[in-house]
Amino acid sequence: MRSISKIDLAGAVLVVGILALAPVLVASNYLTGVLTVCAIYGIWASSWDFMSGLTGRENFGHSLFIGAGAYTAGFLATIWSASPWLSLPLAIGIAVVFSVLVGFPTLRLRGPYFA
């Protein structure tokens, strides 16, 4: 496994800080939406890098948890017109429920069942 250098950490903190301040600095709703999608893809890419880059194993399972949370947030926002402050914690909760339902039985498996 490779270690994370101070430059990588400083770059990550800088990018997260810029993305956190972007909605305040940008007045356009369209550009805010584009930056939000960029942040979501960045989070997904970092989880992919953690799984395949640091551990050396390819895994598509984490996409289930991201998809479950995204579907929940989208469903709550479009069908029930819920605010993001309500839909985001509920989406995280649904992703955690999916991960517990898949994770605990997986921990009991023996052998090459990682994929």
mmCIF file with all atom_site columns, C-alpha atoms in Angstrom:
data_model
loop_
_atom_site.group_PDB
_atom_site.id
_atom_site.type_symbol
_atom_site.label_atom_id
_atom_site.label_alt_id
_atom_site.label_comp_id
_atom_site.label_asym_id
_atom_site.label_entity_id
_atom_site.label_seq_id
_atom_site.pdbx_PDB_ins_code
_atom_site.Cartn_x
_atom_site.Cartn_y
_atom_site.Cartn_z
_atom_site.occupancy
_atom_site.B_iso_or_equiv
_atom_site.pdbx_formal_charge
_atom_site.auth_seq_id
_atom_site.auth_comp_id
_atom_site.auth_asym_id
_atom_site.auth_atom_id
_atom_site.pdbx_PDB_model_num
ATOM 1   C CA . MET A 1 1   ? 0.000   0.000   0.000   1.00 0.00 ? 1   MET A CA 1
ATOM 2   C CA . ARG A 1 2   ? 1.175   3.505   -0.707  1.00 0.00 ? 2   ARG A CA 1
ATOM 3   C CA . SER A 1 3   ? 1.192   6.315   1.808   1.00 0.00 ? 3   SER A CA 1
ATOM 4   C CA . ILE A 1 4   ? -0.448  9.692   1.392   1.00 0.00 ? 4   ILE A CA 1
ATOM 5   C CA . SER A 1 5   ? 2.046   12.540  1.186   1.00 0.00 ? 5   SER A CA 1
ATOM 6   C CA . LYS A 1 6   ? 1.591   16.000  2.661   1.00 0.00 ? 6   LYS A CA 1
ATOM 7   C CA . ILE A 1 7   ? 1.261   17.487  -0.826  1.00 0.00 ? 7   ILE A CA 1
ATOM 8   C CA . ASP A 1 8   ? -1.640  15.155  -1.650  1.00 0.00 ? 8   ASP A CA 1
ATOM 9   C CA . LEU A 1 9   ? -3.338  16.069  1.612   1.00 0.00 ? 9   LEU A CA 1
ATOM 10  C CA . ALA A 1 10  ? -2.839  19.807  1.067   1.00 0.00 ? 10  ALA A CA 1
ATOM 11  C CA . GLY A 1 11  ? -4.193  19.531  -2.471  1.00 0.00 ? 11  GLY A CA 1
ATOM 12  C CA . ALA A 1 12  ? -7.255  17.642  -1.272  1.00 0.00 ? 12  ALA A CA 1
ATOM 13  C CA . VAL A 1 13  ? -7.931  20.221  1.443   1.00 0.00 ? 13  VAL A CA 1
ATOM 14  C CA . LEU A 1 14  ? -7.545  23.031  -1.108  1.00 0.00 ? 14  LEU A CA 1
ATOM 15  C CA . VAL A 1 15  ? -9.963  21.423  -3.585  1.00 0.00 ? 15  VAL A CA 1
ATOM 16  C CA . VAL A 1 16  ? -12.544 20.708  -0.876  1.00 0.00 ? 16  VAL A CA 1
ATOM 17  C CA . GLY A 1 17  ? -12.255 24.294  0.362   1.00 0.00 ? 17  GLY A CA 1
ATOM 18  C CA . ILE A 1 18  ? -12.754 25.723  -3.132  1.00 0.00 ? 18  ILE A CA 1
ATOM 19  C CA . LEU A 1 19  ? -15.759 23.472  -3.759  1.00 0.00 ? 19  LEU A CA 1
ATOM 20  C CA . ALA A 1 20  ? -17.241 24.412  -0.388  1.00 0.00 ? 20  ALA A CA 1
ATOM 21  C CA . LEU A 1 21  ? -16.940 28.140  -1.124  1.00 0.00 ? 21  LEU A CA 1
ATOM 22  C CA . ALA A 1 22  ? -18.060 27.905  -4.755  1.00 0.00 ? 22  ALA A CA 1
ATOM 23  C CA . PRO A 1 23  ? -21.836 28.166  -4.127  1.00 0.00 ? 23  PRO A CA 1
ATOM 24  C CA . VAL A 1 24  ? -21.257 31.342  -2.123  1.00 0.00 ? 24  VAL A CA 1
ATOM 25  C CA . LEU A 1 25  ? -19.002 32.923  -4.740  1.00 0.00 ? 25  LEU A CA 1
ATOM 26  C CA . VAL A 1 26  ? -21.001 31.877  -7.832  1.00 0.00 ? 26  VAL A CA 1
ATOM 27  C CA . ALA A 1 27  ? -24.344 33.557  -8.490  1.00 0.00 ? 27  ALA A CA 1
ATOM 28  C CA . SER A 1 28  ? -25.496 31.289  -11.329 1.00 0.00 ? 28  SER A CA 1
ATOM 29  C CA . ASN A 1 29  ? -27.744 28.362  -10.417 1.00 0.00 ? 29  ASN A CA 1
ATOM 30  C CA . TYR A 1 30  ? -26.532 26.436  -13.458 1.00 0.00 ? 30  TYR A CA 1
ATOM 31  C CA . LEU A 1 31  ? -22.873 26.748  -12.481 1.00 0.00 ? 31  LEU A CA 1
ATOM 32  C CA . THR A 1 32  ? -23.704 25.774  -8.903  1.00 0.00 ? 32  THR A CA 1
ATOM 33  C CA . GLY A 1 33  ? -25.386 22.633  -10.251 1.00 0.00 ? 33  GLY A CA 1
ATOM 34  C CA . VAL A 1 34  ? -22.379 21.814  -12.415 1.00 0.00 ? 34  VAL A CA 1
ATOM 35  C CA . LEU A 1 35  ? -20.030 22.259  -9.444  1.00 0.00 ? 35  LEU A CA 1
ATOM 36  C CA . THR A 1 36  ? -22.279 20.033  -7.335  1.00 0.00 ? 36  THR A CA 1
ATOM 37  C CA . VAL A 1 37  ? -22.108 17.267  -9.936  1.00 0.00 ? 37  VAL A CA 1
ATOM 38  C CA . CYS A 1 38  ? -18.318 17.714  -10.070 1.00 0.00 ? 38  CYS A CA 1
ATOM 39  C CA . ALA A 1 39  ? -18.138 17.324  -6.300  1.00 0.00 ? 39  ALA A CA 1
ATOM 40  C CA . ILE A 1 40  ? -20.285 14.174  -6.411  1.00 0.00 ? 40  ILE A CA 1
ATOM 41  C CA . TYR A 1 41  ? -18.105 12.624  -9.121  1.00 0.00 ? 41  TYR A CA 1
ATOM 42  C CA . GLY A 1 42  ? -15.010 13.623  -7.164  1.00 0.00 ? 42  GLY A CA 1
ATOM 43  C CA . ILE A 1 43  ? -16.270 11.829  -4.075  1.00 0.00 ? 43  ILE A CA 1
ATOM 44  C CA . TRP A 1 44  ? -17.070 8.761   -6.152  1.00 0.00 ? 44  TRP A CA 1
ATOM 45  C CA . ALA A 1 45  ? -13.634 8.874   -7.812  1.00 0.00 ? 45  ALA A CA 1
ATOM 46  C CA . SER A 1 46  ? -11.873 9.104   -4.457  1.00 0.00 ? 46  SER A CA 1
ATOM 47  C CA . SER A 1 47  ? -13.760 6.058   -3.197  1.00 0.00 ? 47  SER A CA 1
ATOM 48  C CA . TRP A 1 48  ? -12.824 4.218   -6.395  1.00 0.00 ? 48  TRP A CA 1
ATOM 49  C CA . ASP A 1 49  ? -9.183  5.237   -5.912  1.00 0.00 ? 49  ASP A CA 1
ATOM 50  C CA . PHE A 1 50  ? -9.262  4.029   -2.328  1.00 0.00 ? 50  PHE A CA 1
ATOM 51  C CA . MET A 1 51  ? -10.559 0.616   -3.346  1.00 0.00 ? 51  MET A CA 1
ATOM 52  C CA . SER A 1 52  ? -8.497  -0.007  -6.471  1.00 0.00 ? 52  SER A CA 1
ATOM 53  C CA . GLY A 1 53  ? -5.479  2.207   -5.859  1.00 0.00 ? 53  GLY A CA 1
ATOM 54  C CA . LEU A 1 54  ? -4.623  1.576   -2.227  1.00 0.00 ? 54  LEU A CA 1
ATOM 55  C CA . THR A 1 55  ? -5.829  -2.014  -1.922  1.00 0.00 ? 55  THR A CA 1
ATOM 56  C CA . GLY A 1 56  ? -5.106  -3.121  -5.477  1.00 0.00 ? 56  GLY A CA 1
ATOM 57  C CA . ARG A 1 57  ? -8.499  -4.802  -5.888  1.00 0.00 ? 57  ARG A CA 1
ATOM 58  C CA . GLU A 1 58  ? -11.246 -3.895  -8.320  1.00 0.00 ? 58  GLU A CA 1
ATOM 59  C CA . ASN A 1 59  ? -14.651 -3.593  -6.700  1.00 0.00 ? 59  ASN A CA 1
ATOM 60  C CA . PHE A 1 60  ? -17.937 -2.328  -8.101  1.00 0.00 ? 60  PHE A CA 1
ATOM 61  C CA . GLY A 1 61  ? -19.835 -2.845  -4.852  1.00 0.00 ? 61  GLY A CA 1
ATOM 62  C CA . HIS A 1 62  ? -19.430 0.667   -3.509  1.00 0.00 ? 62  HIS A CA 1
ATOM 63  C CA . SER A 1 63  ? -21.418 1.958   -6.474  1.00 0.00 ? 63  SER A CA 1
ATOM 64  C CA . LEU A 1 64  ? -24.493 0.303   -4.934  1.00 0.00 ? 64  LEU A CA 1
ATOM 65  C CA . PHE A 1 65  ? -24.217 2.430   -1.814  1.00 0.00 ? 65  PHE A CA 1
ATOM 66  C CA . ILE A 1 66  ? -23.596 5.635   -3.772  1.00 0.00 ? 66  ILE A CA 1
ATOM 67  C CA . GLY A 1 67  ? -26.513 4.822   -6.060  1.00 0.00 ? 67  GLY A CA 1
ATOM 68  C CA . ALA A 1 68  ? -28.864 4.052   -3.172  1.00 0.00 ? 68  ALA A CA 1
ATOM 69  C CA . GLY A 1 69  ? -28.058 7.366   -1.516  1.00 0.00 ? 69  GLY A CA 1
ATOM 70  C CA . ALA A 1 70  ? -28.330 9.317   -4.769  1.00 0.00 ? 70  ALA A CA 1
ATOM 71  C CA . TYR A 1 71  ? -31.634 7.666   -5.675  1.00 0.00 ? 71  TYR A CA 1
ATOM 72  C CA . THR A 1 72  ? -33.024 8.428   -2.222  1.00 0.00 ? 72  THR A CA 1
ATOM 73  C CA . ALA A 1 73  ? -31.965 12.078  -2.381  1.00 0.00 ? 73  ALA A CA 1
ATOM 74  C CA . GLY A 1 74  ? -33.341 12.458  -5.894  1.00 0.00 ? 74  GLY A CA 1
ATOM 75  C CA . PHE A 1 75  ? -36.617 10.757  -5.011  1.00 0.00 ? 75  PHE A CA 1
ATOM 76  C CA . LEU A 1 76  ? -37.134 12.919  -1.950  1.00 0.00 ? 76  LEU A CA 1
ATOM 77  C CA . ALA A 1 77  ? -36.285 16.103  -3.846  1.00 0.00 ? 77  ALA A CA 1
ATOM 78  C CA . THR A 1 78  ? -38.448 15.452  -6.908  1.00 0.00 ? 78  THR A CA 1
ATOM 79  C CA . ILE A 1 79  ? -41.450 13.529  -5.606  1.00 0.00 ? 79  ILE A CA 1
ATOM 80  C CA . TRP A 1 80  ? -41.845 14.961  -2.095  1.00 0.00 ? 80  TRP A CA 1
ATOM 81  C CA . SER A 1 81  ? -40.126 18.330  -2.738  1.00 0.00 ? 81  SER A CA 1
ATOM 82  C CA . ALA A 1 82  ? -38.003 17.806  0.354   1.00 0.00 ? 82  ALA A CA 1
ATOM 83  C CA . SER A 1 83  ? -35.266 20.276  1.178   1.00 0.00 ? 83  SER A CA 1
ATOM 84  C CA . PRO A 1 84  ? -31.643 19.211  0.769   1.00 0.00 ? 84  PRO A CA 1
ATOM 85  C CA . TRP A 1 85  ? -31.185 19.534  4.539   1.00 0.00 ? 85  TRP A CA 1
ATOM 86  C CA . LEU A 1 86  ? -33.711 16.721  4.978   1.00 0.00 ? 86  LEU A CA 1
ATOM 87  C CA . SER A 1 87  ? -32.910 14.584  1.943   1.00 0.00 ? 87  SER A CA 1
ATOM 88  C CA . LEU A 1 88  ? -29.132 14.486  2.465   1.00 0.00 ? 88  LEU A CA 1
ATOM 89  C CA . PRO A 1 89  ? -29.198 12.900  5.964   1.00 0.00 ? 89  PRO A CA 1
ATOM 90  C CA . LEU A 1 90  ? -31.895 10.475  4.837   1.00 0.00 ? 90  LEU A CA 1
ATOM 91  C CA . ALA A 1 91  ? -29.833 9.526   1.777   1.00 0.00 ? 91  ALA A CA 1
ATOM 92  C CA . ILE A 1 92  ? -26.817 8.906   3.997   1.00 0.00 ? 92  ILE A CA 1
ATOM 93  C CA . GLY A 1 93  ? -28.996 6.807   6.298   1.00 0.00 ? 93  GLY A CA 1
ATOM 94  C CA . ILE A 1 94  ? -30.277 4.666   3.417   1.00 0.00 ? 94  ILE A CA 1
ATOM 95  C CA . ALA A 1 95  ? -26.715 4.142   2.155   1.00 0.00 ? 95  ALA A CA 1
ATOM 96  C CA . VAL A 1 96  ? -25.668 3.074   5.663   1.00 0.00 ? 96  VAL A CA 1
ATOM 97  C CA . VAL A 1 97  ? -28.607 0.648   5.876   1.00 0.00 ? 97  VAL A CA 1
ATOM 98  C CA . PHE A 1 98  ? -27.623 -0.899  2.532   1.00 0.00 ? 98  PHE A CA 1
ATOM 99  C CA . SER A 1 99  ? -23.997 -1.179  3.646   1.00 0.00 ? 99  SER A CA 1
ATOM 100 C CA . VAL A 1 100 ? -24.972 -2.883  6.907   1.00 0.00 ? 100 VAL A CA 1
ATOM 101 C CA . LEU A 1 101 ? -27.277 -5.294  5.089   1.00 0.00 ? 101 LEU A CA 1
ATOM 102 C CA . VAL A 1 102 ? -24.500 -6.239  2.675   1.00 0.00 ? 102 VAL A CA 1
ATOM 103 C CA . GLY A 1 103 ? -21.498 -5.837  4.983   1.00 0.00 ? 103 GLY A CA 1
ATOM 104 C CA . PHE A 1 104 ? -22.328 -8.003  7.966   1.00 0.00 ? 104 PHE A CA 1
ATOM 105 C CA . PRO A 1 105 ? -23.117 -11.156 5.966   1.00 0.00 ? 105 PRO A CA 1
ATOM 106 C CA . THR A 1 106 ? -20.019 -10.524 3.842   1.00 0.00 ? 106 THR A CA 1
ATOM 107 C CA . LEU A 1 107 ? -17.785 -10.454 6.920   1.00 0.00 ? 107 LEU A CA 1
ATOM 108 C CA . ARG A 1 108 ? -18.830 -14.010 7.747   1.00 0.00 ? 108 ARG A CA 1
ATOM 109 C CA . LEU A 1 109 ? -17.743 -15.405 4.360   1.00 0.00 ? 109 LEU A CA 1
ATOM 110 C CA . ARG A 1 110 ? -14.525 -17.367 3.994   1.00 0.00 ? 110 ARG A CA 1
ATOM 111 C CA . GLY A 1 111 ? -12.579 -17.632 0.773   1.00 0.00 ? 111 GLY A CA 1
ATOM 112 C CA . PRO A 1 112 ? -12.285 -15.482 -2.339  1.00 0.00 ? 112 PRO A CA 1
ATOM 113 C CA . TYR A 1 113 ? -15.658 -13.755 -2.142  1.00 0.00 ? 113 TYR A CA 1
ATOM 114 C CA . PHE A 1 114 ? -14.348 -10.194 -2.339  1.00 0.00 ? 114 PHE A CA 1
ATOM 115 C CA . ALA A 1 115 ? -15.724 -9.600  -5.839  1.00 0.00 ? 115 ALA A CA 1
#
